[in-house]
Amino acid sequence: GEDVEQSLFLSVREGDSSVINCTYTDSSSTYLYWYKQEPGAGLQLLTYIFSNMDMKQDQRLTVLLNKKDKHLSLRIADTQTGDSAIYFCAERPGSGFQKLVFGTGTRLLVSP
Amino acid sequence: DAGVIQSPRHEVTEMGQEVTLRCKPISGHDYLFWYRQTMMRGLELLIYFNNNVPIDDSGMPEDRFSAKMPNASFSTLKIQPSEPRDSAVYFCASSPLAGVAEQYFGPGTRLTVT
C-alpha cells in the first residue's frame, strides 16, 4: 500500500540549515511534493520533484530524491523564524489516480 | 485568482445538529478534494471528485457524512447528525488535470461540535 512517513519535530536556530526527511513506499510514484502549513492556514505547495530527477534547487530550498531508498528530503538554507511551520511530504502514486498521499507532517521550530 | 474559497471559516454547533461546509474550487480545475485534519489522525482524504463525479469516497468516516458537487464551481460536505468527535479542520482542495497536478488548498473550516 501507499504510506508516507516523516519525523514529527525539528528544532533549529535561526541562520542554520534545516533538513526535513520523508520516506515513501510506492516505487512508481510520479511526483513528490513538499507543502508548508502555517498556523491557521491551509497547505501551500512549496516545491515538487519529478521522479526521474534526483535534485531540485529553488532559492533557499533544495530537494533531494533517492529513488532506490524511497527517501525524500527538503533542505532549507539560512532558516528564518518565518519558516516555522508544519511541512508535509506527499507522493502522487503511480496508479494513475489524481489523489496525493500525505505524510504526517514535520513541525519545524526556528528559534532566534 | 481568488484561490479556493471555503465557508464558513469557523463553525460551532451542538451535538446532533446538521452541519454544511461549502467550497468553491479554482475555476478550470477538474478535481476537488475534501480533507479532515486532526491532531490525532493528521490529514485524511475523505472524498474526491473529477468533473463533479465522486471518484473515491473510501475515506468518508460513516453514513453521517455526505458530499456533493452539483456543478463545477461548488461543493458541499454535510454531517448529519454531528458528534463531538467530528471536531476538526476541514479542508477543500482543487487541482488541474494536467501536468504536475498540484493541489491548491483552501483556508479550511474549523468545526467544533459541543
mmCIF file of N, CA and C in Angstrom, chain A residues 13-53:
data_model
loop_
_atom_site.group_PDB
_atom_site.id
_atom_site.type_symbol
_atom_site.label_atom_id
_atom_site.label_comp_id
_atom_site.label_asym_id
_atom_site.label_seq_id
_atom_site.Cartn_x
_atom_site.Cartn_y
_atom_site.Cartn_z
ATOM 1 N N ARG A 13 18.213 26.631 15.035
ATOM 2 C CA ARG A 13 18.434 28.050 15.328
ATOM 3 C C ARG A 13 18.396 28.853 14.033
ATOM 4 N N GLU A 14 17.956 30.073 14.157
ATOM 5 C CA GLU A 14 17.905 30.979 13.015
ATOM 6 C C GLU A 14 19.285 31.065 12.351
ATOM 7 N N GLY A 15 19.302 30.986 11.030
ATOM 8 C CA GLY A 15 20.547 31.042 10.285
ATOM 9 C C GLY A 15 21.129 29.677 9.951
ATOM 10 N N ASP A 16 20.744 28.661 10.705
ATOM 11 C CA ASP A 16 21.211 27.295 10.410
ATOM 12 C C ASP A 16 20.444 26.735 9.222
ATOM 13 N N SER A 17 20.913 25.581 8.724
ATOM 14 C CA SER A 17 20.152 24.850 7.705
ATOM 15 C C SER A 17 19.229 23.860 8.390
ATOM 16 N N SER A 18 18.074 23.647 7.793
ATOM 17 C CA SER A 18 17.123 22.642 8.277
ATOM 18 C C SER A 18 17.026 21.541 7.237
ATOM 19 N N VAL A 19 16.958 20.318 7.691
ATOM 20 C CA VAL A 19 16.743 19.190 6.776
ATOM 21 C C VAL A 19 15.574 18.371 7.293
ATOM 22 N N ILE A 20 14.550 18.289 6.475
ATOM 23 C CA ILE A 20 13.351 17.525 6.827
ATOM 24 C C ILE A 20 13.314 16.294 5.933
ATOM 25 N N ASN A 21 13.151 15.145 6.551
ATOM 26 C CA ASN A 21 13.217 13.881 5.815
ATOM 27 C C ASN A 21 11.860 13.207 5.690
ATOM 28 N N CYS A 22 11.764 12.369 4.679
ATOM 29 C CA CYS A 22 10.499 11.695 4.373
ATOM 30 C C CYS A 22 10.822 10.374 3.686
ATOM 31 N N THR A 23 10.088 9.331 4.029
ATOM 32 C CA THR A 23 10.200 8.068 3.293
ATOM 33 C C THR A 23 8.824 7.700 2.755
ATOM 34 N N TYR A 24 8.813 7.088 1.585
ATOM 35 C CA TYR A 24 7.554 6.696 0.968
ATOM 36 C C TYR A 24 7.672 5.266 0.482
ATOM 37 N N THR A 25 6.546 4.689 0.105
ATOM 38 C CA THR A 25 6.572 3.258 -0.204
ATOM 39 C C THR A 25 6.302 2.938 -1.665
ATOM 40 N N ASP A 26 5.630 3.827 -2.388
ATOM 41 C CA ASP A 26 5.236 3.491 -3.757
ATOM 42 C C ASP A 26 6.375 3.796 -4.724
ATOM 43 N N SER A 27 7.031 2.769 -5.200
ATOM 44 C CA SER A 27 8.188 2.971 -6.073
ATOM 45 C C SER A 27 7.802 3.523 -7.440
ATOM 46 N N SER A 28 6.512 3.482 -7.773
ATOM 47 C CA SER A 28 6.081 4.007 -9.071
ATOM 48 C C SER A 28 5.528 5.426 -8.962
ATOM 49 N N SER A 29 5.757 6.078 -7.820
ATOM 50 C CA SER A 29 5.297 7.462 -7.680
ATOM 51 C C SER A 29 5.874 8.330 -8.784
ATOM 52 N N THR A 30 5.044 9.206 -9.341
ATOM 53 C CA THR A 30 5.482 10.050 -10.451
ATOM 54 C C THR A 30 6.029 11.378 -9.971
ATOM 55 N N TYR A 31 5.342 12.004 -9.045
ATOM 56 C CA TYR A 31 5.778 13.273 -8.479
ATOM 57 C C TYR A 31 5.797 13.172 -6.961
ATOM 58 N N LEU A 32 6.722 13.924 -6.371
ATOM 59 C CA LEU A 32 6.750 14.060 -4.912
ATOM 60 C C LEU A 32 6.762 15.545 -4.585
ATOM 61 N N TYR A 33 6.087 15.895 -3.503
ATOM 62 C CA TYR A 33 5.809 17.293 -3.212
ATOM 63 C C TYR A 33 6.191 17.629 -1.768
ATOM 64 N N TRP A 34 6.481 18.919 -1.573
ATOM 65 C CA TRP A 34 6.609 19.455 -0.219
ATOM 66 C C TRP A 34 5.616 20.598 -0.064
ATOM 67 N N TYR A 35 4.796 20.494 0.977
ATOM 68 C CA TYR A 35 3.823 21.517 1.308
ATOM 69 C C TYR A 35 4.183 22.131 2.656
ATOM 70 N N LYS A 36 3.786 23.391 2.825
ATOM 71 C CA LYS A 36 4.016 24.111 4.085
ATOM 72 C C LYS A 36 2.662 24.544 4.633
ATOM 73 N N GLN A 37 2.464 24.356 5.944
ATOM 74 C CA GLN A 37 1.239 24.824 6.588
ATOM 75 C C GLN A 37 1.592 25.742 7.745
ATOM 76 N N GLU A 38 1.186 26.986 7.631
ATOM 77 C CA GLU A 38 1.375 27.950 8.717
ATOM 78 C C GLU A 38 0.150 27.897 9.628
ATOM 79 N N PRO A 39 0.282 28.364 10.861
ATOM 80 C CA PRO A 39 -0.841 28.271 11.818
ATOM 81 C C PRO A 39 -2.105 28.901 11.269
ATOM 82 N N GLY A 40 -3.199 28.167 11.373
ATOM 83 C CA GLY A 40 -4.499 28.687 10.970
ATOM 84 C C GLY A 40 -4.710 28.788 9.474
ATOM 85 N N ALA A 41 -3.842 28.163 8.696
ATOM 86 C CA ALA A 41 -3.945 28.268 7.239
ATOM 87 C C ALA A 41 -3.988 26.888 6.589
ATOM 88 N N GLY A 42 -4.313 26.883 5.313
ATOM 89 C CA GLY A 42 -4.283 25.647 4.551
ATOM 90 C C GLY A 42 -2.866 25.313 4.121
ATOM 91 N N LEU A 43 -2.712 24.185 3.460
ATOM 92 C CA LEU A 43 -1.400 23.776 2.969
ATOM 93 C C LEU A 43 -1.067 24.549 1.703
ATOM 94 N N GLN A 44 0.205 24.907 1.593
ATOM 95 C CA GLN A 44 0.662 25.667 0.434
ATOM 96 C C GLN A 44 1.806 24.901 -0.218
ATOM 97 N N LEU A 45 1.725 24.693 -1.527
ATOM 98 C CA LEU A 45 2.785 23.974 -2.217
ATOM 99 C C LEU A 45 4.073 24.789 -2.189
ATOM 100 N N LEU A 46 5.154 24.160 -1.716
ATOM 101 C CA LEU A 46 6.461 24.810 -1.690
ATOM 102 C C LEU A 46 7.251 24.474 -2.947
ATOM 103 N N THR A 47 7.328 23.189 -3.218
ATOM 104 C CA THR A 47 8.106 22.718 -4.346
ATOM 105 C C THR A 47 7.726 21.268 -4.642
ATOM 106 N N TYR A 48 8.180 20.781 -5.787
ATOM 107 C CA TYR A 48 7.904 19.391 -6.146
ATOM 108 C C TYR A 48 9.093 18.880 -6.952
ATOM 109 N N ILE A 49 9.160 17.569 -7.103
ATOM 110 C CA ILE A 49 10.222 16.982 -7.913
ATOM 111 C C ILE A 49 9.635 15.818 -8.693
ATOM 112 N N PHE A 50 10.025 15.712 -9.929
ATOM 113 C CA PHE A 50 9.591 14.597 -10.755
ATOM 114 C C PHE A 50 10.457 13.395 -10.424
ATOM 115 N N SER A 51 9.904 12.217 -10.550
ATOM 116 C CA SER A 51 10.579 11.019 -10.060
ATOM 117 C C SER A 51 11.845 10.653 -10.835
ATOM 118 N N ASN A 52 12.051 11.244 -12.007
ATOM 119 C CA ASN A 52 13.280 10.914 -12.746
ATOM 120 C C ASN A 52 14.422 11.890 -12.445
ATOM 121 N N MET A 53 14.176 12.788 -11.482
ATOM 122 C CA MET A 53 15.205 13.725 -11.052
ATOM 123 C C MET A 53 15.757 13.269 -9.701
#
